Coordinates of C-alpha atoms and ligand atoms in Angstrom, one line a residue:
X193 CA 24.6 10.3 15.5
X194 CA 21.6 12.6 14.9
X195 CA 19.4 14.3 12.3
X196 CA 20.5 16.0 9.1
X197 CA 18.7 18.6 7.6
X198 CA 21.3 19.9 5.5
X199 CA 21.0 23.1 3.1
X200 CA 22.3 23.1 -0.2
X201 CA 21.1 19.9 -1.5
X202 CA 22.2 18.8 -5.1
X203 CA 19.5 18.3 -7.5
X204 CA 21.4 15.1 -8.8
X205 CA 21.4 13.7 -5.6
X206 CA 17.6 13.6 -5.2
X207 CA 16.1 10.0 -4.6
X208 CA 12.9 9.9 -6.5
X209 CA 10.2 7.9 -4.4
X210 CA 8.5 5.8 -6.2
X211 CA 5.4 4.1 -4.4
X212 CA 3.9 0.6 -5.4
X213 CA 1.9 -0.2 -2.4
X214 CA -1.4 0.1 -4.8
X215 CA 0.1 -2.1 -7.1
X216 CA 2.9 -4.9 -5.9
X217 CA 1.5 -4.5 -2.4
X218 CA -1.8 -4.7 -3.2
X219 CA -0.8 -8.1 -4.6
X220 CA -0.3 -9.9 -1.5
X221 CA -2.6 -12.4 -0.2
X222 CA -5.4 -11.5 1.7
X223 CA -5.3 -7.6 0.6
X224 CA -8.2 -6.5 -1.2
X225 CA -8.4 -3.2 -1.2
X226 CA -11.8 -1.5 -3.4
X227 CA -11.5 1.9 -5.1
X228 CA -12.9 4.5 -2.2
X229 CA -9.8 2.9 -0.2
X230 CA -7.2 3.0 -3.0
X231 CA -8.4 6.7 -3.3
X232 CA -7.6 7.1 0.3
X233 CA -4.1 5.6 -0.1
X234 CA -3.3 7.5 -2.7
X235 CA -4.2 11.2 -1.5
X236 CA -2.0 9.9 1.8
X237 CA 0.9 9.1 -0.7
X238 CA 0.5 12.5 -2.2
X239 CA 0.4 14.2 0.9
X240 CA 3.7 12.5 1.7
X241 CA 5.2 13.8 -0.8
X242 CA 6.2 11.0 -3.2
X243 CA 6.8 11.2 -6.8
X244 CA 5.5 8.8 -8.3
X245 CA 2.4 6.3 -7.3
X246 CA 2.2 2.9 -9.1
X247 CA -1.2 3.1 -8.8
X248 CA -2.1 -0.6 -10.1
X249 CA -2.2 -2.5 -13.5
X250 CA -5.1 -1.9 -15.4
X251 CA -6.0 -5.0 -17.4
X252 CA -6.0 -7.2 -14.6
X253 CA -9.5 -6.4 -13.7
X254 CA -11.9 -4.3 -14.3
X255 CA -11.9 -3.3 -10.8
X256 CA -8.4 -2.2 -10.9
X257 CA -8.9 -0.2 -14.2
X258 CA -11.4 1.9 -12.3
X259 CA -9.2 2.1 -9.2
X260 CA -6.0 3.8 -11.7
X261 CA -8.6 6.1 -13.4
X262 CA -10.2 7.2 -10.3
X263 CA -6.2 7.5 -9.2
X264 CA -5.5 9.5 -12.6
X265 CA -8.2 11.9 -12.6
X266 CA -8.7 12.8 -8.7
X267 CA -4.9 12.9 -7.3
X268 CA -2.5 15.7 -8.0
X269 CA 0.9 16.2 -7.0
X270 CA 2.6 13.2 -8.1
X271 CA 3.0 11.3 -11.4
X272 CA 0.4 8.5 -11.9
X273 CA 2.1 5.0 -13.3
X274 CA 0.0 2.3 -15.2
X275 CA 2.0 -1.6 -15.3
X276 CA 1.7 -3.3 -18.5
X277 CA 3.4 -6.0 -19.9
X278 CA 5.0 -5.6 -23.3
X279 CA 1.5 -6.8 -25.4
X280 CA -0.3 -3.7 -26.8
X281 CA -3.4 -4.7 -25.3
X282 CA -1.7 -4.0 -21.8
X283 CA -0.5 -1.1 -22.4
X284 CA -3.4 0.4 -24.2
X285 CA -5.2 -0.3 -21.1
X286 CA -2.7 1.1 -19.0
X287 CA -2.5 4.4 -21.1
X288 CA -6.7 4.5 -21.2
X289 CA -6.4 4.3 -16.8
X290 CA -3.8 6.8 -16.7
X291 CA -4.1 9.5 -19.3
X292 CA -6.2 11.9 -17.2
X293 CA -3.6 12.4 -15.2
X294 CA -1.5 15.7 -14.9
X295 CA 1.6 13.5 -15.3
X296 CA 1.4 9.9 -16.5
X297 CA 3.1 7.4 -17.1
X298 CA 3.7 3.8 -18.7
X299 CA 5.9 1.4 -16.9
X300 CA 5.8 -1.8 -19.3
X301 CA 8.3 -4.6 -18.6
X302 CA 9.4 -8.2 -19.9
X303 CA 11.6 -10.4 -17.8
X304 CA 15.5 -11.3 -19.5
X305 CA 16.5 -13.9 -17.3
X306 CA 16.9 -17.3 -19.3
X307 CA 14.7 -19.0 -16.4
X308 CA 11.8 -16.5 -17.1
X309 CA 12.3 -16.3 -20.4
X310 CA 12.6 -20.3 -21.3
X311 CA 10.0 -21.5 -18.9
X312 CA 7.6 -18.8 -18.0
X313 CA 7.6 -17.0 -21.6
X314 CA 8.6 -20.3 -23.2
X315 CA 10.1 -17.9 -26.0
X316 CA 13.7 -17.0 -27.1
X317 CA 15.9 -13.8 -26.1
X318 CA 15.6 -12.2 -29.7
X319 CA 11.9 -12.5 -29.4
X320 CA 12.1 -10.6 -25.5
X321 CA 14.5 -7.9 -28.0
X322 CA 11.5 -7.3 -30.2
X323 CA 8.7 -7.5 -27.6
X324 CA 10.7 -5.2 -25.5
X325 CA 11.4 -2.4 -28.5
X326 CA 7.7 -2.9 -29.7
X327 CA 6.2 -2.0 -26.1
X328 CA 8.6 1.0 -25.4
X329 CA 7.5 2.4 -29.0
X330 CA 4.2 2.1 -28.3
X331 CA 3.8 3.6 -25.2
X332 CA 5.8 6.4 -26.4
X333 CA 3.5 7.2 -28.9
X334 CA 1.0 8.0 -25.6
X335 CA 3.4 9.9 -23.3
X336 CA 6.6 11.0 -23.3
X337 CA 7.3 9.1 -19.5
X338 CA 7.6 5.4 -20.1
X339 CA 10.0 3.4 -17.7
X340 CA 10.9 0.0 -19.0
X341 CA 11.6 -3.2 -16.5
X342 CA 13.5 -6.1 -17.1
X343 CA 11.7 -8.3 -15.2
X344 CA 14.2 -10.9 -12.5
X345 CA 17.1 -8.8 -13.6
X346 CA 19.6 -9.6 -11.1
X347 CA 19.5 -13.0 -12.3
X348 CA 19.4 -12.0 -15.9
X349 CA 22.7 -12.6 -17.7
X350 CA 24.0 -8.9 -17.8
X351 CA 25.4 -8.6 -21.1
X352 CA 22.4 -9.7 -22.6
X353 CA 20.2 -7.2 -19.9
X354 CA 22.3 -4.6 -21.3
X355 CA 21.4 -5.3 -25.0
X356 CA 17.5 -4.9 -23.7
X357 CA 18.2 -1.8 -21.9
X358 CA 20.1 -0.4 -25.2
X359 CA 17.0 -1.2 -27.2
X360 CA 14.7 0.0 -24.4
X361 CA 16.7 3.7 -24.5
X362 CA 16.7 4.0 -28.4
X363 CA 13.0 4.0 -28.1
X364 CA 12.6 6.4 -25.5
X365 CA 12.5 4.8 -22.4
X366 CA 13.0 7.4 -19.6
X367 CA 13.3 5.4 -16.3
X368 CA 15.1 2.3 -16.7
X369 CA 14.2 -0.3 -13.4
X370 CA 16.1 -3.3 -13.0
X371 CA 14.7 -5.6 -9.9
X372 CA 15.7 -8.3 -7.8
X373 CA 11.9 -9.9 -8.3
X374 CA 12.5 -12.8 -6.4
X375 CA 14.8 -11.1 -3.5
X376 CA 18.3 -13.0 -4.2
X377 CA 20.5 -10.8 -4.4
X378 CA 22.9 -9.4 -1.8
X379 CA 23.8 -5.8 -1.6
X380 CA 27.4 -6.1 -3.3
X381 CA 26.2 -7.7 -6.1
X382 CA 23.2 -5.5 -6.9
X383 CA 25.5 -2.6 -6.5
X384 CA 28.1 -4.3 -9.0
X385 CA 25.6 -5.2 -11.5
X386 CA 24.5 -1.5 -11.5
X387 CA 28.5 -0.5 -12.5
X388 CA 28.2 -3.3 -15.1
X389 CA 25.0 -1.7 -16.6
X390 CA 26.6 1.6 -16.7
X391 CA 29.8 0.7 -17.8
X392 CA 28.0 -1.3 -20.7
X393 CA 25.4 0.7 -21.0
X394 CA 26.4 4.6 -21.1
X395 CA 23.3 5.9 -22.3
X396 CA 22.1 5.2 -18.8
X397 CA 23.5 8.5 -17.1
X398 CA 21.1 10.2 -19.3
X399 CA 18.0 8.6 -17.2
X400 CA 16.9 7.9 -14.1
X401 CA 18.1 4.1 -13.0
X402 CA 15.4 2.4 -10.6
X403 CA 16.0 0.0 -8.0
X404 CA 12.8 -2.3 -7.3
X405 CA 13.7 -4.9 -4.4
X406 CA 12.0 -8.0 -2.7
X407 CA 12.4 -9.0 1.1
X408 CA 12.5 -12.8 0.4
X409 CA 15.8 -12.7 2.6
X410 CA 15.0 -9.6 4.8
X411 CA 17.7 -7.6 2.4
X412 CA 15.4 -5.6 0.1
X413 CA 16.6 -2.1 1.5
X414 CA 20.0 -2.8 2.3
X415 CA 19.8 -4.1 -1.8
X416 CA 18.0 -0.7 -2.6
X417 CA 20.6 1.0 -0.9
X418 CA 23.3 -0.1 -2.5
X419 CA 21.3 0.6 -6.1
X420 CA 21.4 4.4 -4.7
X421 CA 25.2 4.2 -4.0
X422 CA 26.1 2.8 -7.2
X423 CA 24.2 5.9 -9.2
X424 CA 20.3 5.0 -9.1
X425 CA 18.1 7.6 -8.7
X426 CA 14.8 6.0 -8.1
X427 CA 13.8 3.7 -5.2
X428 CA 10.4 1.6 -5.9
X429 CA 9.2 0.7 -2.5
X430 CA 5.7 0.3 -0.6
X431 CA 4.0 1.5 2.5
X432 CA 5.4 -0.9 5.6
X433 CA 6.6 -3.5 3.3
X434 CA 4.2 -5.1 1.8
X435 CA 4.1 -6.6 -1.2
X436 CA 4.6 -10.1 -3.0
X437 CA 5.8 -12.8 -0.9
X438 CA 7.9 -11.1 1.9
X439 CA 7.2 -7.8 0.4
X440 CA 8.7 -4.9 -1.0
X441 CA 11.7 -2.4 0.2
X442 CA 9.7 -0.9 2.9
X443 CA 9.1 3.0 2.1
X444 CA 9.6 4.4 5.3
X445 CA 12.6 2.5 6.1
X446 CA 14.5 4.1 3.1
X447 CA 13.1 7.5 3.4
X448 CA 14.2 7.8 7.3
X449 CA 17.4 5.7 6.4
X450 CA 18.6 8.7 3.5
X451 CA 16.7 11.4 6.0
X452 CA 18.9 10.3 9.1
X453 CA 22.0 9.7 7.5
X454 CA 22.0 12.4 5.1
X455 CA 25.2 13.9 5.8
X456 CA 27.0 10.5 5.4
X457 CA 25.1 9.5 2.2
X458 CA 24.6 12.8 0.5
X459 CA 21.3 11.3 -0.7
X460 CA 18.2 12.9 -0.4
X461 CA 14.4 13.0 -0.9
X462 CA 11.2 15.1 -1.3
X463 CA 9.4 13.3 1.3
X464 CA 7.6 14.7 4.1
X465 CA 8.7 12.4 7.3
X466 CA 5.8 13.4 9.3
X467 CA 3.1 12.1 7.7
X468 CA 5.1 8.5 7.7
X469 CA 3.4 7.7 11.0
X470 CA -0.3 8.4 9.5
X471 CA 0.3 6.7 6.0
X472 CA 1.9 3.6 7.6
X473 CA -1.8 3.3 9.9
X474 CA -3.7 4.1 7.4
X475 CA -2.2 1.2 5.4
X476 CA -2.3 -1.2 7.9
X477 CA -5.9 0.0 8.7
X478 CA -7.0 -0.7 5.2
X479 CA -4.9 -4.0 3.8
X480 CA -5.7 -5.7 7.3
X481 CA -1.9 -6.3 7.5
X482 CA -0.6 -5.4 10.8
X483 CA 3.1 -3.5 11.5
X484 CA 5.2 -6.1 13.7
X485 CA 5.9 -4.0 17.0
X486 CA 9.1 -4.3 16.1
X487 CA 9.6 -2.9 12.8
X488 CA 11.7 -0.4 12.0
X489 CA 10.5 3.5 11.8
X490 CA 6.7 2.4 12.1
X491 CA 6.6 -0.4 14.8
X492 CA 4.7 0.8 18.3
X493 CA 8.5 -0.3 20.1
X494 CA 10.7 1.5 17.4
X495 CA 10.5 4.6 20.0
X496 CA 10.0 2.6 23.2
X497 CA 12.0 2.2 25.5
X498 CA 12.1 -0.7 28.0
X499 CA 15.4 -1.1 30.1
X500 CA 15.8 1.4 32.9
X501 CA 19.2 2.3 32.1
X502 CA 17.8 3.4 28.5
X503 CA 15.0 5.5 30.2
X504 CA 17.2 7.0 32.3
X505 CA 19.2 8.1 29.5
X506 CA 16.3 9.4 27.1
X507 CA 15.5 11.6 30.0
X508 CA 18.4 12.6 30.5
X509 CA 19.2 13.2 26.6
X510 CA 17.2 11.6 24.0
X511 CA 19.8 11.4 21.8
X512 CA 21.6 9.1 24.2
X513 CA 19.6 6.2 22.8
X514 CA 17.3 7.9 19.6
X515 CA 18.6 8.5 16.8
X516 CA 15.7 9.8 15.0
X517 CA 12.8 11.9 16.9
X518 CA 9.5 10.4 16.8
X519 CA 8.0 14.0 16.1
X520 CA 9.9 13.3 12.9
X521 CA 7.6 10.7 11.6
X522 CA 4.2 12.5 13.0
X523 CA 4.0 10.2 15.8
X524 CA 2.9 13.2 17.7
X525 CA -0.7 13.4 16.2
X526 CA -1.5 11.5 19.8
X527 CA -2.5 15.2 21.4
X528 CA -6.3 15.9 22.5
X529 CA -7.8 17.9 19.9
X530 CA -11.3 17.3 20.9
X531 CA -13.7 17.5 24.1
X532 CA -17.2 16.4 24.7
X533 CA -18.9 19.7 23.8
X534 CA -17.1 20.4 20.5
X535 CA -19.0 21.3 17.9
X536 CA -19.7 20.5 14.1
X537 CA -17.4 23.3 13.3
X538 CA -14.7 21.7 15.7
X539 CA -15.0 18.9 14.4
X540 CA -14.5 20.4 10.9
X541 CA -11.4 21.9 11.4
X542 CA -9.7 19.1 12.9
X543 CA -10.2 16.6 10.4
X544 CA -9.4 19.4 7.5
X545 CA -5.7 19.6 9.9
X546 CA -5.7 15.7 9.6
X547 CA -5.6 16.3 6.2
X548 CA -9.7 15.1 5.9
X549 CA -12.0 17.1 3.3
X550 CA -15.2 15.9 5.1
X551 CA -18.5 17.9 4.0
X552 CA -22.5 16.9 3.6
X553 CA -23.6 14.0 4.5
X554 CA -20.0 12.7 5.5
X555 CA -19.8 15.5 8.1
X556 CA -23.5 14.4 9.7
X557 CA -21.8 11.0 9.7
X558 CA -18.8 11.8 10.7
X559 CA -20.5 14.0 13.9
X560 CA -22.8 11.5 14.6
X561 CA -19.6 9.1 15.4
X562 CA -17.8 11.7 17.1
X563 CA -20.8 12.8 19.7
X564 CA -21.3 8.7 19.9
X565 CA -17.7 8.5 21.2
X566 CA -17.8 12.0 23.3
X567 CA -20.1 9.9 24.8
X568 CA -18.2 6.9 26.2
X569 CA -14.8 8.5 25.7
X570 CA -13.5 12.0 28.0
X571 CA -11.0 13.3 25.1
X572 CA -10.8 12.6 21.5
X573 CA -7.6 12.4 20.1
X574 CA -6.1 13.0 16.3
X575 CA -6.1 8.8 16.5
X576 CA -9.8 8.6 17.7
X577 CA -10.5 11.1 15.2
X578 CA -8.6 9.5 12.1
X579 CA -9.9 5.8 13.0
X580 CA -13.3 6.5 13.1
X581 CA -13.6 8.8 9.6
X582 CA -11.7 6.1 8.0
X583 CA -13.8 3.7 9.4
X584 CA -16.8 5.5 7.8
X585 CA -15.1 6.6 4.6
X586 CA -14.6 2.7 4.1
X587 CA -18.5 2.3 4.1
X588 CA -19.3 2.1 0.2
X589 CA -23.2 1.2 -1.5
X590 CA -21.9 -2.0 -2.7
X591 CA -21.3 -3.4 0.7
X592 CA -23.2 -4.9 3.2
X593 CA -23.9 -2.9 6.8
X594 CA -24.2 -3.9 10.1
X595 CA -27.8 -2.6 10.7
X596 CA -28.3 -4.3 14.4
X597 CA -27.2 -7.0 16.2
X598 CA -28.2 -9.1 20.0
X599 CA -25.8 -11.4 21.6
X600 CA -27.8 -13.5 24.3
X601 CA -25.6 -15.0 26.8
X602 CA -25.8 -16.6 29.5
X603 CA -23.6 -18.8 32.1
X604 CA -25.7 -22.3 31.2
X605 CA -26.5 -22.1 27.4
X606 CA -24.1 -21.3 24.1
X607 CA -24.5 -17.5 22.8
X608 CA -27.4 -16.7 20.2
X609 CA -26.9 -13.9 18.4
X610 CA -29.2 -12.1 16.3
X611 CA -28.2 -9.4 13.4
X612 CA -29.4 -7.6 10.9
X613 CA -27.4 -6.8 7.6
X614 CA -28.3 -4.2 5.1
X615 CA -27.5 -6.1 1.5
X616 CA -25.6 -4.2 -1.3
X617 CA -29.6 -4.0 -2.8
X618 CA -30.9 -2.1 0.3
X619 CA -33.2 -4.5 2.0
X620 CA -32.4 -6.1 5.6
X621 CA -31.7 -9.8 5.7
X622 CA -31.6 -11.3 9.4
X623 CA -30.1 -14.5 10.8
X624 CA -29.8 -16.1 14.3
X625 CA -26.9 -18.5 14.9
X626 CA -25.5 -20.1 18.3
X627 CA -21.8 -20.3 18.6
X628 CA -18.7 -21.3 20.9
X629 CA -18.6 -17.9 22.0
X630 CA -20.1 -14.6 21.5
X631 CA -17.7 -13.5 18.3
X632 CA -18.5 -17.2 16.9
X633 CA -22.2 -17.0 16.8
X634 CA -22.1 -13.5 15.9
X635 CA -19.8 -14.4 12.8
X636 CA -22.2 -17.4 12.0
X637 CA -25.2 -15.5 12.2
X638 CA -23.9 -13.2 9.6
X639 CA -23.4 -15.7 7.3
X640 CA -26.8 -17.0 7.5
X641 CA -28.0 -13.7 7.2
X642 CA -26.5 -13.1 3.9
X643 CA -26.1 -16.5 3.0
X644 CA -22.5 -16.9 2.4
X645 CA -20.3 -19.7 4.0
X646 CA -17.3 -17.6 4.9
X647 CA -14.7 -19.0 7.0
X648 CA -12.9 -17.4 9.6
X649 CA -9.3 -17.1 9.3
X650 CA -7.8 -14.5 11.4
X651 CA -9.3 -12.3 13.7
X652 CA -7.2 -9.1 15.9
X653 CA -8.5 -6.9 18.1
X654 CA -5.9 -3.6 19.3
X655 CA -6.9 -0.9 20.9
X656 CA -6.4 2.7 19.0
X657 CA -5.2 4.9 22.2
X658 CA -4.5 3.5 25.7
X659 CA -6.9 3.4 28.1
X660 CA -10.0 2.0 29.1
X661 CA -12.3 3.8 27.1
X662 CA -10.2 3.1 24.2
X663 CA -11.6 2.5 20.6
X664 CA -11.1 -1.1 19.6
X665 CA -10.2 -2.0 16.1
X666 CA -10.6 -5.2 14.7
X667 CA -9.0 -7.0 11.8
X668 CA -10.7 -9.9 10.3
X669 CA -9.6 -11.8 7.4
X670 CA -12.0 -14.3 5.6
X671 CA -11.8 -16.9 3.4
X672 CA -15.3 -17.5 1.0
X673 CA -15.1 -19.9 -2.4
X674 CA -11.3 -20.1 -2.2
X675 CA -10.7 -16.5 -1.5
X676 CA -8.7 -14.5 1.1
X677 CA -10.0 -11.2 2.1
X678 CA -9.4 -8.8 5.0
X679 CA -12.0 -6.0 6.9
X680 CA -11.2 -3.7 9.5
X681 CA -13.8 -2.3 11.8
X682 CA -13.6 0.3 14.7
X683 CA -16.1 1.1 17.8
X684 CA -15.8 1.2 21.2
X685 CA -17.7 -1.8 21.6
X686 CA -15.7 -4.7 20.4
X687 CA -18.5 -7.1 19.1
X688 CA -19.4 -3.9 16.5
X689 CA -16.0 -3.8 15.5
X690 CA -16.1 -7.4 15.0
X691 CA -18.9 -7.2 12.8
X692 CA -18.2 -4.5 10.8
X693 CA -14.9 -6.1 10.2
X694 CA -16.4 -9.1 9.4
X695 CA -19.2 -7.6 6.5
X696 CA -16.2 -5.5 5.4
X697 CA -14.3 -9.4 4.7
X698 CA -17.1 -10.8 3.2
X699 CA -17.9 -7.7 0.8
X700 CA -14.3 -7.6 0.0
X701 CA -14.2 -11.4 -0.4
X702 CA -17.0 -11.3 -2.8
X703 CA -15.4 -8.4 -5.1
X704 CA -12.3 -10.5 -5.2
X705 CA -14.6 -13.5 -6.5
X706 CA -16.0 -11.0 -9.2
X707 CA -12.7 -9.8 -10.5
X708 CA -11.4 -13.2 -10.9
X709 CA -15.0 -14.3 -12.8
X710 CA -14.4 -11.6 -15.1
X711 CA -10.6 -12.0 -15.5
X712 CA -11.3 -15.4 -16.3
X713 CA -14.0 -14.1 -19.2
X714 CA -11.5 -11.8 -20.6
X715 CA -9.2 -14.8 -20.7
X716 CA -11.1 -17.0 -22.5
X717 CA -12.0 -13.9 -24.9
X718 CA -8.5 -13.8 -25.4
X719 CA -8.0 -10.4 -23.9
X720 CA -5.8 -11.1 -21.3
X721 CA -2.7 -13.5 -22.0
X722 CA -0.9 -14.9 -19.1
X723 CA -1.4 -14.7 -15.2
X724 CA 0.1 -11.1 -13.7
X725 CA 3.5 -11.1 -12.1
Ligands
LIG154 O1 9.3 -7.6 -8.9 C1 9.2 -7.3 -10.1 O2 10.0 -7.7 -11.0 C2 8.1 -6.4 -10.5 C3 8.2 -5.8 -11.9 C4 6.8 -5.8 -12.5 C5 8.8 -4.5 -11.9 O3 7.3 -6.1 -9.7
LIG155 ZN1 8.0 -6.5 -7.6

């Protein structure tokens, strides 16, 4: 039971990774994630190597039309996919994000199961036929690679699945997807309905199949999984799970699963493992949503060992109890790379080897943080590093900034705290506020500052290395006129975290707001139809 890193790999046994944590991850609650960020993501992605990025659905918001574009014309490597339902308006909108791109792509899909399709839809399957020809047709007329979905297709009846995917492929569809949307099914039946598909649909060998799976009962890679074994070449998963609901197939998870077990499974992919470890931080980092510690591949226990008898045995042999080497993943990036007296050209070169293009301004910035933390901290490592330029690289003009803050407290009395916030418009606001605790009346004087009643939801504090000079990083998620939103902030002095995180929230609590204010006036305009899936 160890590694494979077989030669001779067979071109038709390449897994294509396709990566929709910008677009079906970004739609769980809470994650609100602005462009600057999505940008981040998505360079990550490419750096690790995965085909294809989902990089949101463009007519949803005006937000997220930016976000795709900015996607489109600023990431290389991998192919750039727009959603859009099957209405021309969608996929116009998808086409306008994407087309910059070096390689885009449509995906445009309609659901066939009589549920969706009675109830949702409230149309008939002959109309879903037409719809579904119509959009493949269209988008083909923009680029050659359009991937069609039909939408809850393991519980679509398969015959008349097949007669969509038949229309879908006379068009020109080039990826055909067929998900479990709401997480159902069970590995033996995904894999049979793929055999079904092919057997009634032959024109299938001549594309890539897709699997696209929900966790709703914790079986969305074991589902994927048995797509791949039953002939699908195409695995749509995102960054530690997330996603609607219980998420999606988690993308690390699959890509170590076919990595480790190559030999048995003959599968394969393009990804590079070792950047796993970063792009699974970075995601949590940015969506607020935290890796269990006991998730698989990316959890801070998937390489621990606790019982002695293990220990003694990974000394001994790591293999004894690993089956996968955490160098694998990058979880090595841990080393010192940094001392007190580095200097600006140091600095420099280890971001550019974290994979950081940090120049100008960013670098004075990013300097300025680094001799701040040389300060309190005897060795900077690639984590100290990474956290605090992401921590800066979140900063954008439209948010508000933490300019200062004072926490009085004393044994007798309840804290006061006192802070100043730079608006979005430039000029300093400040409020005082007296709370349960220091982190209470901190929080409350922010929102009298800027005058927004947020609520406080959740609120995390983990430290970024061990030790006691460690740099804290807080995760606060907010709740303001009916909306969830998440900020991370990171310093060595918790209460700054805290309040970073906390502007970070509201800013990104407030965008949310926006989007949904204009969504609803392109809705009443008639521009946008229904709610997104
Ligand atoms: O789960 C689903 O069905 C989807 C489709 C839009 C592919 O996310
Ligand atoms: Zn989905």
């Amino acid at each position: 039971m160890t590694e494979n890193t077989t030669q001779g790999r067979r071109e038709a046994d390449r897994v294509r990774i396709f990566d929709t944590t910008l677009r079906d991850g970004e739609q769980s609650p809470g994650i609100s994630l602005n462009k600057a960020e999505k940008l981040e993501i998505a360079n990550q992605l490419a750096r690790l190597g995965v085909d294809i990025i989902e990089a949101g659905f463009p007519i949803t918001s005006p937000g997220d039309f930016e976000a795709v574009q900015a996607i489109a014309r600023e990431v290389h490597g991998p192919v750039i996919c727009g959603l859009s339902r099957t209405s021309f308006q969608d996929i116009d909108a998808a086409w306008k994000a994407i087309k910059d791109s070096e390689r885009p792509r449509i995906h445009t899909f309609i659901a066939t199961s009589d549920i969706h399709i009675e109830r949702k839809l409230q149309t008939t399957r002959d109309d879903v036929k037409g719809q579904a020809r119509a959009a493949v047709a269209h988008a083909k007329q923009y680029t050659d690679d359009v991937e069609f979905s039909p939408e809850d297709g393991s519980r679509s009846d398969v015959e008349f699945m097949a007669e969509v995917i038949q229309i879908a492929l006379d068009e020109g569809a080039t990826t055909i997807n067929v998900p479990d949307t709401v997480g159902y099914t069970m590995p033996h039946e995904y894999g049979a309905m793929f055999e079904e598909l092919y057997r009634l649909v032959p024109d299938l060998r001549n594309v890539v199949v897709s699997v696209h799976c929900h966790n709703d009962l914790g079986l969305a890679v074991a589902n994927s999984f048995a797509g791949l074994q039953a002939g699908c070449r195409q695995v749509e998963c995102a960054v530690n799970g997330i996603g609607e609901r219980a998420g999606n197939a988690s993308l690390e998870e699959i890509v170590m699963l076919l990595h480790t077990r190559e030999s048995s499974v003959a599968l394969w992919t393009g990804a590079n493992t070792r950047e796993i470890a970063r792009t699974s931080r970075l995601v949590s980092r940015l969506t607020g949503y935290n890796v269990q510690p006991n998730k698989a591949i990316v959890g801070r226990n998937a390489f621990a060992h606790e019982a002695g008898i293990h220990q003694d045995g990974v000394l001994k042999e790591r293999t004894t109890y690993e089956i996968m080497d955490a160098t694998t993943i990058g979880l090595e990036t841990n080393s010192i790379v940094l001392g007190k007296h580095s200097g600006r050209h140091a600095l420099r070169k280890a971001l550019e080897e974290l994979g950081f293009e940090v120049e100008g301004p960013a670098l004075n910035t990013a300097f300025r943080r680094f001799k701040d933390l040389a300060d309190k901290k005897k060795a900077i490592t690639a984590l100290d590093l990474e956290a605090i330029v992401s921590d800066e690289m979140r900063q954008s003009p439209e948010s508000f900034v933490l300019e200062s803050f004072d926490i009085e407290a004393s044994s007798n009395r309840a804290p006061l705290a006192h802070v100043a916030v730079r608006m979005p418009g430039g000029e300093v606001a400040e409020g005082n506020f007296t709370g349960d605790g220091p982190v209470d009346a901190f929080f409350s004087a922010i929102n009298a500052a800027t005058g927004h009643e947020a609520r406080l939801k959740e609120y995390h504090v983990s430290a970024v290395t061990g030790g006691r000079d460690a740099l804290g990083e807080v995760t606060v998620l907010l709740e303001l006129n009916g909306f969830l939103a998440s900020g991370q902030g990171v310093s060595t002095d918790i209460l700054e975290a805290s309040g970073r995180a906390y502007l970070r929230a509201l800013s990104n609590a407030l965008s949310e707001s926006a989007a949904a204010e204009a969504e609803h006036h392109l809705r009443r305009a008639g521009a946008v139809e229904t709610p997104t899936p």
